[in-house]
PDB file of C-alpha atoms in Angstrom:
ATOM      1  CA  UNK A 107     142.497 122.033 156.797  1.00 47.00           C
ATOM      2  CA  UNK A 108     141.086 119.671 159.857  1.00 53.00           C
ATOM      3  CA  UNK A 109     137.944 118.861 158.083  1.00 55.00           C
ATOM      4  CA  UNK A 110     136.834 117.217 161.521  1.00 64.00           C
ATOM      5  CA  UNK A 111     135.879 121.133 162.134  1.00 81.00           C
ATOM      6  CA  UNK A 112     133.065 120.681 160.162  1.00 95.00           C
ATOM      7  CA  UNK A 113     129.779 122.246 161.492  1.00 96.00           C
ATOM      8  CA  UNK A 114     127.391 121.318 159.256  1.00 98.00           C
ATOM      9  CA  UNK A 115     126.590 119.336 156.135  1.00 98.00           C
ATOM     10  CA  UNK A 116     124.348 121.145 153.022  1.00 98.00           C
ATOM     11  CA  UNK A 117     123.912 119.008 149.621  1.00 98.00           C
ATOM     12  CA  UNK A 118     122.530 120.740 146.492  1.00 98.00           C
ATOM     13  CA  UNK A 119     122.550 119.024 143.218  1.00 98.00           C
ATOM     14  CA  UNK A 120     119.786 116.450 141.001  1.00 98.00           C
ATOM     15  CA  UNK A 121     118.665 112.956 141.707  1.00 97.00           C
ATOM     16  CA  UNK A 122     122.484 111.698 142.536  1.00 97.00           C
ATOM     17  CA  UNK A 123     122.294 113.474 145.582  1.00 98.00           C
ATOM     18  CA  UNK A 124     118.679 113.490 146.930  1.00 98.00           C
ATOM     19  CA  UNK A 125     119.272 109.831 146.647  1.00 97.00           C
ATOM     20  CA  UNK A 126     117.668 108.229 144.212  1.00 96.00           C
ATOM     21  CA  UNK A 127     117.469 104.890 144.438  1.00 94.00           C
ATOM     22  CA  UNK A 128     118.762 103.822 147.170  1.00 97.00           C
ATOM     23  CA  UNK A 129     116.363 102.429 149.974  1.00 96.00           C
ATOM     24  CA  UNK A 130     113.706 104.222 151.399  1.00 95.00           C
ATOM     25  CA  UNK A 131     113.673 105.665 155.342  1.00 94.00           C
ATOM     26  CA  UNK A 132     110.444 107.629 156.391  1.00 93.00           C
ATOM     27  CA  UNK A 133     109.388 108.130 152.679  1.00 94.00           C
ATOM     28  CA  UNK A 134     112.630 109.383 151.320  1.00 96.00           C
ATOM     29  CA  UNK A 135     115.459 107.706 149.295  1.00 96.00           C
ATOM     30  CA  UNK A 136     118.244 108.043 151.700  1.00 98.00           C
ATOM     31  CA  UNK A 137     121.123 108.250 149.511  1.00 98.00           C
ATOM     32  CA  UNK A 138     124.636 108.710 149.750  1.00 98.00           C
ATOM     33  CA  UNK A 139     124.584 112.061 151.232  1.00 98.00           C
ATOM     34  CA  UNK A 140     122.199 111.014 154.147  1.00 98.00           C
ATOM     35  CA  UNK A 141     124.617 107.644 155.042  1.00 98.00           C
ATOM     36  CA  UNK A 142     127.987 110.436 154.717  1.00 98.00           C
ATOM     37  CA  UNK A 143     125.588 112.311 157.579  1.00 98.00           C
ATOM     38  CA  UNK A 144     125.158 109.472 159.553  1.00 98.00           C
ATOM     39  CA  UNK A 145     129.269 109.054 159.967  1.00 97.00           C
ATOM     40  CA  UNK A 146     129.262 112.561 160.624  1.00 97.00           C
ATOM     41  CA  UNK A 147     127.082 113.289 163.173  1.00 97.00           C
ATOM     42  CA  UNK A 148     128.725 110.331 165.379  1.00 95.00           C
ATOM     43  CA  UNK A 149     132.057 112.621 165.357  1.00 95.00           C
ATOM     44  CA  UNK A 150     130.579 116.213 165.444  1.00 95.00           C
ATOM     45  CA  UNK A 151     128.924 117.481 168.629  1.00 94.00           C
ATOM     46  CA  UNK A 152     125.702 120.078 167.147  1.00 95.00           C
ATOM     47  CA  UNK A 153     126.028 118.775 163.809  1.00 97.00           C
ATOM     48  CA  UNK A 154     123.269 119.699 161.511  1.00 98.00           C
ATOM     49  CA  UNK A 155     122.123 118.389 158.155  1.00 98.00           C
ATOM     50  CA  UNK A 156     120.348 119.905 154.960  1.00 98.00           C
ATOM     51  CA  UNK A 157     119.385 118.062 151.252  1.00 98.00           C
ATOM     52  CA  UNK A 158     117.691 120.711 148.817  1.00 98.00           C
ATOM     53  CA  UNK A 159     118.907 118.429 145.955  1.00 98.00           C
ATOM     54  CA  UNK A 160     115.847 117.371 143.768  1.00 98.00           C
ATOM     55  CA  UNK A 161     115.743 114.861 140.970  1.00 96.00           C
ATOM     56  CA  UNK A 162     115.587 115.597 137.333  1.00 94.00           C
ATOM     57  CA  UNK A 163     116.891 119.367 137.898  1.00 96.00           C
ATOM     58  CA  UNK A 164     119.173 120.925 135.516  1.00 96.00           C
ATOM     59  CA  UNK A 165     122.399 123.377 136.358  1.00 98.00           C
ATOM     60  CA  UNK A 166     120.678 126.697 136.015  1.00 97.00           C
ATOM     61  CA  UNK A 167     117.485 125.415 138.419  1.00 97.00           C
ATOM     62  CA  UNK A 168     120.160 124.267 140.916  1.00 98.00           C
ATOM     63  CA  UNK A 169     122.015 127.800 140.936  1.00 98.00           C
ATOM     64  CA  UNK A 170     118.986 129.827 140.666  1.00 98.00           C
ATOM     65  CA  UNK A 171     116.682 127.623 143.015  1.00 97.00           C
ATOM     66  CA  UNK A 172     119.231 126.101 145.465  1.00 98.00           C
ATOM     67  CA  UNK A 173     122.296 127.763 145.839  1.00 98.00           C
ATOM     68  CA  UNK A 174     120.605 131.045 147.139  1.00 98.00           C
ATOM     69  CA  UNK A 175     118.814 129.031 149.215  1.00 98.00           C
ATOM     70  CA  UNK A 176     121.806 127.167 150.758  1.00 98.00           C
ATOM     71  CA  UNK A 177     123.692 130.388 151.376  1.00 98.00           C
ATOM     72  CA  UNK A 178     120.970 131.269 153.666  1.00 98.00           C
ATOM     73  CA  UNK A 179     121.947 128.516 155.858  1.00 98.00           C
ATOM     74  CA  UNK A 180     125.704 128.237 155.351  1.00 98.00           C
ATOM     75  CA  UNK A 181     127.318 129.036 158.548  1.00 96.00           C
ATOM     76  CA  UNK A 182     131.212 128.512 159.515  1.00 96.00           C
ATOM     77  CA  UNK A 183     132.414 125.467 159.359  1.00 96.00           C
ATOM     78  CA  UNK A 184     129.754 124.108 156.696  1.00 97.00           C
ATOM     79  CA  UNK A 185     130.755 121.318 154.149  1.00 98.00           C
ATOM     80  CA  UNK A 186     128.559 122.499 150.986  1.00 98.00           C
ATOM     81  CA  UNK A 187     128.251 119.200 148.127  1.00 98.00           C
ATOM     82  CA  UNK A 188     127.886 120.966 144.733  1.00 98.00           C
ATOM     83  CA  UNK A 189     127.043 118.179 142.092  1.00 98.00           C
ATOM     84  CA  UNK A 190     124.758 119.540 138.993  1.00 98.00           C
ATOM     85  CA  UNK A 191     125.082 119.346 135.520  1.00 97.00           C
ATOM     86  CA  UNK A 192     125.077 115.916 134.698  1.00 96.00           C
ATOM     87  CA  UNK A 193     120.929 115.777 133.586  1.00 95.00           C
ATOM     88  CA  UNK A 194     121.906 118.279 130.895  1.00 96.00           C
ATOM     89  CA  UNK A 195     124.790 116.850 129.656  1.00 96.00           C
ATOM     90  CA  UNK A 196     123.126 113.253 129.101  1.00 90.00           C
ATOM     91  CA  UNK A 197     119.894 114.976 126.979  1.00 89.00           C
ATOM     92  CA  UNK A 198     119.650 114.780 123.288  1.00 86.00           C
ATOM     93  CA  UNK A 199     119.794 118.177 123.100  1.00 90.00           C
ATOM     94  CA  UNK A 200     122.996 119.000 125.172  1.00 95.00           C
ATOM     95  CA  UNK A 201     125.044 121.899 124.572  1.00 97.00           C
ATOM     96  CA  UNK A 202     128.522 121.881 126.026  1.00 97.00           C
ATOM     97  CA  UNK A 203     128.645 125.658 125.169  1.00 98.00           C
ATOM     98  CA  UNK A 204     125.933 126.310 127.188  1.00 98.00           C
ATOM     99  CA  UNK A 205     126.348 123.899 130.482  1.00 98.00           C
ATOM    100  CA  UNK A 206     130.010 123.750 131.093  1.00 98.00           C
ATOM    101  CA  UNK A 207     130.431 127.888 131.514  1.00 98.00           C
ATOM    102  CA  UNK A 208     127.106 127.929 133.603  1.00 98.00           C
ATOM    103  CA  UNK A 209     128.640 125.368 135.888  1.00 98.00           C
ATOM    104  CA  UNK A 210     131.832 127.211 135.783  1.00 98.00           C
ATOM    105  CA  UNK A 211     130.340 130.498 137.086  1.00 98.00           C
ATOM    106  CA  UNK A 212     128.213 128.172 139.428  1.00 98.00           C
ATOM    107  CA  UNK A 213     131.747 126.639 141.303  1.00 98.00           C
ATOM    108  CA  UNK A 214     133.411 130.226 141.215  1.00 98.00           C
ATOM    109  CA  UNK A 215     130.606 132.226 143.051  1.00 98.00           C
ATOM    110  CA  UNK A 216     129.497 129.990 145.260  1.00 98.00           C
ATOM    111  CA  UNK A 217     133.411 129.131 146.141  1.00 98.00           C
ATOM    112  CA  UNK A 218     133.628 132.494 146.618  1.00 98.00           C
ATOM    113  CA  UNK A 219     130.617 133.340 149.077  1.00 98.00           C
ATOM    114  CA  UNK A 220     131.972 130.440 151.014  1.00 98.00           C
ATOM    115  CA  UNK A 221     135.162 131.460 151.675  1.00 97.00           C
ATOM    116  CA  UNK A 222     133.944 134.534 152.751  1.00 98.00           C
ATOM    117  CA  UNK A 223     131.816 132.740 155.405  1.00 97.00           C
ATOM    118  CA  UNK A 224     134.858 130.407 156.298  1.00 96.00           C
ATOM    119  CA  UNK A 225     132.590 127.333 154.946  1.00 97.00           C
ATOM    120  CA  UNK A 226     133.987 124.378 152.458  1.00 96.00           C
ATOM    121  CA  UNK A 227     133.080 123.575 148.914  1.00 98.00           C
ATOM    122  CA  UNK A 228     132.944 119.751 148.007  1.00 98.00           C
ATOM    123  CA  UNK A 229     132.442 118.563 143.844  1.00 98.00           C
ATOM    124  CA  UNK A 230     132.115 115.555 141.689  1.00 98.00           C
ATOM    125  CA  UNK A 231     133.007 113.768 138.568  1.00 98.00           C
ATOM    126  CA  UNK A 232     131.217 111.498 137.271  1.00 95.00           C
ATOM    127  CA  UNK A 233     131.915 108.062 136.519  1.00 90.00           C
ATOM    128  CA  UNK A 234     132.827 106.658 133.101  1.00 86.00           C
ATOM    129  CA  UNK A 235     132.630 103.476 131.401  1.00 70.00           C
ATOM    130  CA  UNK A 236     130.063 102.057 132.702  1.00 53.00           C
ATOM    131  CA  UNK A 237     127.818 101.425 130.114  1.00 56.00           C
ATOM    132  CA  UNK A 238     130.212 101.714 126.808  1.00 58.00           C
ATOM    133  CA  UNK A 239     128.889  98.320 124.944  1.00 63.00           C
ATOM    134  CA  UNK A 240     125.418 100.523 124.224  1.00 70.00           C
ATOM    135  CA  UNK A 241     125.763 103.367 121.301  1.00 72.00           C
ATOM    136  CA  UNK A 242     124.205 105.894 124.546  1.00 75.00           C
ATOM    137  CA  UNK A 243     126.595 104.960 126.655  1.00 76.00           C
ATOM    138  CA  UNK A 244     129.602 106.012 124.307  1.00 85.00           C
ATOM    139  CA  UNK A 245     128.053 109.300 123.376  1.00 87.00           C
ATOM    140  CA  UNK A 246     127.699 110.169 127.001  1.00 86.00           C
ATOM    141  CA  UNK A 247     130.782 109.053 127.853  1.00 90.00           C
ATOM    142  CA  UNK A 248     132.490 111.352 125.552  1.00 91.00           C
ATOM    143  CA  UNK A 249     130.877 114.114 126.805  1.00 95.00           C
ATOM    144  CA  UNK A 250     131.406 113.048 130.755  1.00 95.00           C
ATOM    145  CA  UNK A 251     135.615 113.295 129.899  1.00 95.00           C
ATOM    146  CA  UNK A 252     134.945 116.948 129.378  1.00 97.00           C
ATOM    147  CA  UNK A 253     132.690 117.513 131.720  1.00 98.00           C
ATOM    148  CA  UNK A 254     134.998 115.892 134.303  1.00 98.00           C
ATOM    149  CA  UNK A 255     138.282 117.607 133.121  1.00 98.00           C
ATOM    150  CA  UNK A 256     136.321 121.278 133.656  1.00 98.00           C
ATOM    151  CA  UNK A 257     135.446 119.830 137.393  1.00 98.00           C
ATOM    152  CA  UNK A 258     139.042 118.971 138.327  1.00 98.00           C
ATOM    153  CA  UNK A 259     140.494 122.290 137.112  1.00 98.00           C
ATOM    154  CA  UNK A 260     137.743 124.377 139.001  1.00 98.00           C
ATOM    155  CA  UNK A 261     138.519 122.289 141.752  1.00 98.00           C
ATOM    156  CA  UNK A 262     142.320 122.857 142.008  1.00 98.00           C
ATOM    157  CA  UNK A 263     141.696 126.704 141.041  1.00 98.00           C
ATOM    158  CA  UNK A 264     138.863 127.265 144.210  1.00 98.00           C
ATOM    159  CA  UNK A 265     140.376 124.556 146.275  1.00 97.00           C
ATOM    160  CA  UNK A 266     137.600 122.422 147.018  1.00 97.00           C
ATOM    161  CA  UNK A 267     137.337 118.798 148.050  1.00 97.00           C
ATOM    162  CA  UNK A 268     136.895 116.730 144.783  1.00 97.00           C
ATOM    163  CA  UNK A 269     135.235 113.144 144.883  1.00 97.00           C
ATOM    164  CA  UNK A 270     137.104 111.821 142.002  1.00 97.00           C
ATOM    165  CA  UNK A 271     135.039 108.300 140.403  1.00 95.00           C
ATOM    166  CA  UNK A 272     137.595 107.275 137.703  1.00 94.00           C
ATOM    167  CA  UNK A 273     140.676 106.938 140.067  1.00 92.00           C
ATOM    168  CA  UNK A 274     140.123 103.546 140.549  1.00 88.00           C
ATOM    169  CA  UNK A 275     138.698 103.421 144.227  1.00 90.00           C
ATOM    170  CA  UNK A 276     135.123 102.959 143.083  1.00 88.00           C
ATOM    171  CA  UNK A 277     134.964  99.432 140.634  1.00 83.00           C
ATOM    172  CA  UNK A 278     133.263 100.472 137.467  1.00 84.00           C
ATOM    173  CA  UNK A 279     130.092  98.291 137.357  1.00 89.00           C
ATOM    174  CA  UNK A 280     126.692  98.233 136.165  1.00 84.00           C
ATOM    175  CA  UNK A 281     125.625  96.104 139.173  1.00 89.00           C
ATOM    176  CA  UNK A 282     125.679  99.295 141.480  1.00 92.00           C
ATOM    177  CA  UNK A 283     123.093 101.008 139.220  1.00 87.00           C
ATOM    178  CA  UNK A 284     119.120 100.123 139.979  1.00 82.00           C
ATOM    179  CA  UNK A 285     116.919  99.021 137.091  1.00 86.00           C
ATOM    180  CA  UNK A 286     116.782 101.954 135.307  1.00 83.00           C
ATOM    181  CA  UNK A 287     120.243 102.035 134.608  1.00 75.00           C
ATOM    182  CA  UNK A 288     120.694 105.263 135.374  1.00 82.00           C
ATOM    183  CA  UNK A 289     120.695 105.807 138.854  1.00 90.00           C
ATOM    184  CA  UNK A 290     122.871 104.021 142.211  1.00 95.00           C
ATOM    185  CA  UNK A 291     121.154 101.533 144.235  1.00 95.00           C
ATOM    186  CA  UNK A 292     121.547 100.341 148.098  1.00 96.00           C
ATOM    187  CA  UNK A 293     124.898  99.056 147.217  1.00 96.00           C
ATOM    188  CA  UNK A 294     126.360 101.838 144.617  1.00 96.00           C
ATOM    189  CA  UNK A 295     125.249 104.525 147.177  1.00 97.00           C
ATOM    190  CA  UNK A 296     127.293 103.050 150.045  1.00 98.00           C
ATOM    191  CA  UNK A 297     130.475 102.797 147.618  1.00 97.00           C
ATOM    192  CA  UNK A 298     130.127 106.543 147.538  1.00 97.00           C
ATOM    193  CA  UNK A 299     129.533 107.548 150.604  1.00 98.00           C
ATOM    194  CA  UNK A 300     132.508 105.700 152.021  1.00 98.00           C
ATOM    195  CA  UNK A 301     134.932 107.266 149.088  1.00 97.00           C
ATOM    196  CA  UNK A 302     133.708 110.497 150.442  1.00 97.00           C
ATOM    197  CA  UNK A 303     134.280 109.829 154.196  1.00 97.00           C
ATOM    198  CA  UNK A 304     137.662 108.996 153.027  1.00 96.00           C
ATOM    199  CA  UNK A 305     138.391 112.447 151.038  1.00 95.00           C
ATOM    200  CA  UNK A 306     136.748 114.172 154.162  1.00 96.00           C
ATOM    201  CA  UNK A 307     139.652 111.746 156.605  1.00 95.00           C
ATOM    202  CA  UNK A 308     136.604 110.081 158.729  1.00 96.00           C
ATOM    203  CA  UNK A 309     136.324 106.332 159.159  1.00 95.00           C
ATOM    204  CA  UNK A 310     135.094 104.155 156.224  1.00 97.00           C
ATOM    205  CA  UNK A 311     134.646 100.724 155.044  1.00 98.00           C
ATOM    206  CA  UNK A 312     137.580  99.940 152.862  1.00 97.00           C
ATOM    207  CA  UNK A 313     135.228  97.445 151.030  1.00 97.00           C
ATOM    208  CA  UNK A 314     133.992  99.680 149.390  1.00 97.00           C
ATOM    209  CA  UNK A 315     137.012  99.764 146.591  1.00 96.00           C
ATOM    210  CA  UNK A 316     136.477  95.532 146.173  1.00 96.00           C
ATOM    211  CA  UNK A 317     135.154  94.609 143.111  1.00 92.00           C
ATOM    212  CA  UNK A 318     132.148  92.074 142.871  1.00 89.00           C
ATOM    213  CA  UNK A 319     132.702  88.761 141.741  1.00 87.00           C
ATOM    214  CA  UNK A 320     132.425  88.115 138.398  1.00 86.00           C
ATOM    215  CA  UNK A 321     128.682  88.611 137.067  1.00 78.00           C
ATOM    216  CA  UNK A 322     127.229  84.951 135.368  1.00 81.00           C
ATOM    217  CA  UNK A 323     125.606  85.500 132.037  1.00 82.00           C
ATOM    218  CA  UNK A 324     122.312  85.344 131.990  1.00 76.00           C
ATOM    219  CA  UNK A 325     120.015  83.776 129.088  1.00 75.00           C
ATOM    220  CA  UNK A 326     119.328  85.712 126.081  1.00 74.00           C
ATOM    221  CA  UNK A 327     115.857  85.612 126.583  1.00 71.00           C
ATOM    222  CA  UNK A 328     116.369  86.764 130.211  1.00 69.00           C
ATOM    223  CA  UNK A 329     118.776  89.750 128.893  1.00 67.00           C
ATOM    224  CA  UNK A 330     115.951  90.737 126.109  1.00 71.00           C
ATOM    225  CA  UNK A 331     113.004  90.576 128.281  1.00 70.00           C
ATOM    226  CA  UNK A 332     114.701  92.667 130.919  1.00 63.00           C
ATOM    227  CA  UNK A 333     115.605  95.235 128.011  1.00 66.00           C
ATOM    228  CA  UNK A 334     111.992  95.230 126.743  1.00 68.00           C
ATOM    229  CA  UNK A 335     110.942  96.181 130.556  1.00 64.00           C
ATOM    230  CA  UNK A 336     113.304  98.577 131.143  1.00 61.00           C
ATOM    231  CA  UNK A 337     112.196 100.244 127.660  1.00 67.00           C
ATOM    232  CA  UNK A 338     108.566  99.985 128.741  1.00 68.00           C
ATOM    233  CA  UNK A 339     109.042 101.285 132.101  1.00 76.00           C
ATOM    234  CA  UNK A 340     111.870 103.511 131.893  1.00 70.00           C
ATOM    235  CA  UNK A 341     113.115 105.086 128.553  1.00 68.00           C
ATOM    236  CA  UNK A 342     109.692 105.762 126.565  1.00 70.00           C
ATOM    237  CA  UNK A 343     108.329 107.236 130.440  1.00 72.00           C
ATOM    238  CA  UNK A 344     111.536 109.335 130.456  1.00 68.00           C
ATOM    239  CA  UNK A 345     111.616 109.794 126.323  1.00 73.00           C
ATOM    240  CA  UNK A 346     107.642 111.359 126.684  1.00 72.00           C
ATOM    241  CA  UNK A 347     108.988 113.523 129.546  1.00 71.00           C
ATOM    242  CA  UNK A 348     111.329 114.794 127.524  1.00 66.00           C
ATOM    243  CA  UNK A 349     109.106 115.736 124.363  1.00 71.00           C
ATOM    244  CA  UNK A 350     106.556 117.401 126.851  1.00 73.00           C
ATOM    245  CA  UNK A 351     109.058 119.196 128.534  1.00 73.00           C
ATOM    246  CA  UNK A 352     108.709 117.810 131.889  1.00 71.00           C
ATOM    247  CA  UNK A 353     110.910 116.511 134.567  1.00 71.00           C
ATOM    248  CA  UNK A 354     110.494 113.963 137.046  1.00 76.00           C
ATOM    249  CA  UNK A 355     111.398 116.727 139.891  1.00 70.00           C
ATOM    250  CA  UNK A 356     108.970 119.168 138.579  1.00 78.00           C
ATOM    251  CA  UNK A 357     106.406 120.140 141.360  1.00 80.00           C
ATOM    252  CA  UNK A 358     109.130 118.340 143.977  1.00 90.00           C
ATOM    253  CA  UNK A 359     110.293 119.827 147.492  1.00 94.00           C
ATOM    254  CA  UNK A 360     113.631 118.861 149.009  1.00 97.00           C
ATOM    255  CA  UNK A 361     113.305 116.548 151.078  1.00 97.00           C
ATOM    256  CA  UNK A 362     115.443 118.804 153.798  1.00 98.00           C
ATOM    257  CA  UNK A 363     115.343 122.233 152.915  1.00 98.00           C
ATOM    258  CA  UNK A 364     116.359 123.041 156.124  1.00 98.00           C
ATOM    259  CA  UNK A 365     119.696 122.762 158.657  1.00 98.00           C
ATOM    260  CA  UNK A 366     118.629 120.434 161.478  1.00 97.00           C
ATOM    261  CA  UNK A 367     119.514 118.157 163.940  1.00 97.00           C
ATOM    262  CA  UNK A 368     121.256 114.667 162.623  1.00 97.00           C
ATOM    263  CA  UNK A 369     120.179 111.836 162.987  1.00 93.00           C
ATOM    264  CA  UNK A 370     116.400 113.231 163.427  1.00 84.00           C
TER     265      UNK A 370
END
């Protein structure tokens, strides 16, 4: 495949890929996604651009509220990013029964409607390790190696483009995440948007795959006070969320629902 034929970029998926929290450009995180389309658009003549990814969503709000949406705009030629999943698998409450066949059926039918269109199908792991000193980390980590193992089989059987983030390109630090540990910042977003202009064969930074220098150890009353903010302002926020039933996308648009020019 000449993946330079691409016509058009669409995104779907959670906070990963509306860009959270990566710098801000007219009021929206720009995100990996958004720095992939900048590349793009210097290459394709007419290329267009669309993000209906929105933070906090689980699989079956991405299939039932964005993938219908994005096969209204899929044309020939479109590169579709498919990345959802990971918000269920990291709750308390996570059922591998439940997620892992939804996002199963999600890959095969959408794979399907865009071959029939002529368009392309791009997924994701997800990266491991990166937190395994805290008892969270470990759980989720355990349940990530599945998760990641269904992605790279559904990949191989549809044939679509797989990011893969525990081959070795991307170095596995907690540096690249912003404060709330959770999600990329500046730096961790351009990592992975330059893996995936390499997948897709269009120039990258090869910086990307250097490691940082070695991180200094900070105080222990540094360390603790920063984990005492991060539990104030992060985990019991996201903790009440959770025991309410509410999401930090809920009542959210995406930021662009629809194909249009890029840049704008």
């Amino acid at each position: 495949m000449n993946q330079r034929n691409f016509t058009s970029f669409i995104v779907l998926g959670d906070s990963f890929s509306e860009g959270m929290t990566d710098e801000i450009i007219d009021g929206n995180y720009r995100g990996w996604a958004d720095r992939v389309a900048d590349e793009l658009s210097k290459h394709i003549n007419g290329f267009k651009y669309a993000n209906l990814a929105v933070r906090g969503k689980l699989i079956h709000q991405v299939v039932s509220d964005q993938i219908p949406a994005a096969l209204q705009l899929v044309e020939v030629g479109s590169l579709v990013s498919f990345h959802a999943g990971a918000n269920d698998v990291i709750r308390p409450n996570y059922k591998a029964e439940v997620t892992l066949p939804a996002y199963a059926n999600a890959v095969r039918q959408l794979a399907a409607e865009l071959q029939k269109i002529g368009a392309h199908l791009m997924l994701f792991t997800v990266q491991e390790s990166a937190a395994t000193e805290r008892k969270t980390g470990v759980i989720w980590n355990e349940r990530f190696k599945v998760f990641n193992n269904q992605v790279r089989q559904l990949a191989k059987e549809v044939g679509a483009i797989l990011n893969e983030a525990n081959d070795g390109r991307y170095p596995n630090d907690v540096r690249f995440l912003a404060f709330d540990r959770l999600h990329l910042n500046p730096e961790g977003h351009w990592r992975v948007a330059q893996g995936v202009l390499e997948n897709l064969n269009f120039p990258f930074d090869a910086n990307y795959k250097v490691p940082l220098p070695p991180a200094k150890q900070k105080p222990f009353v540094q360390r603790k006070a920063a984990d005492l903010l991060w539990i104030a302002t992060f985990a019991i926020p996201w903790i009440i969320r959770r025991l309410r039933g509410k999401s930090s996308g809920d009542g959210r648009s995406p930021k662009y629902p629809t194909l249009q020019p890029w840049p704008k």
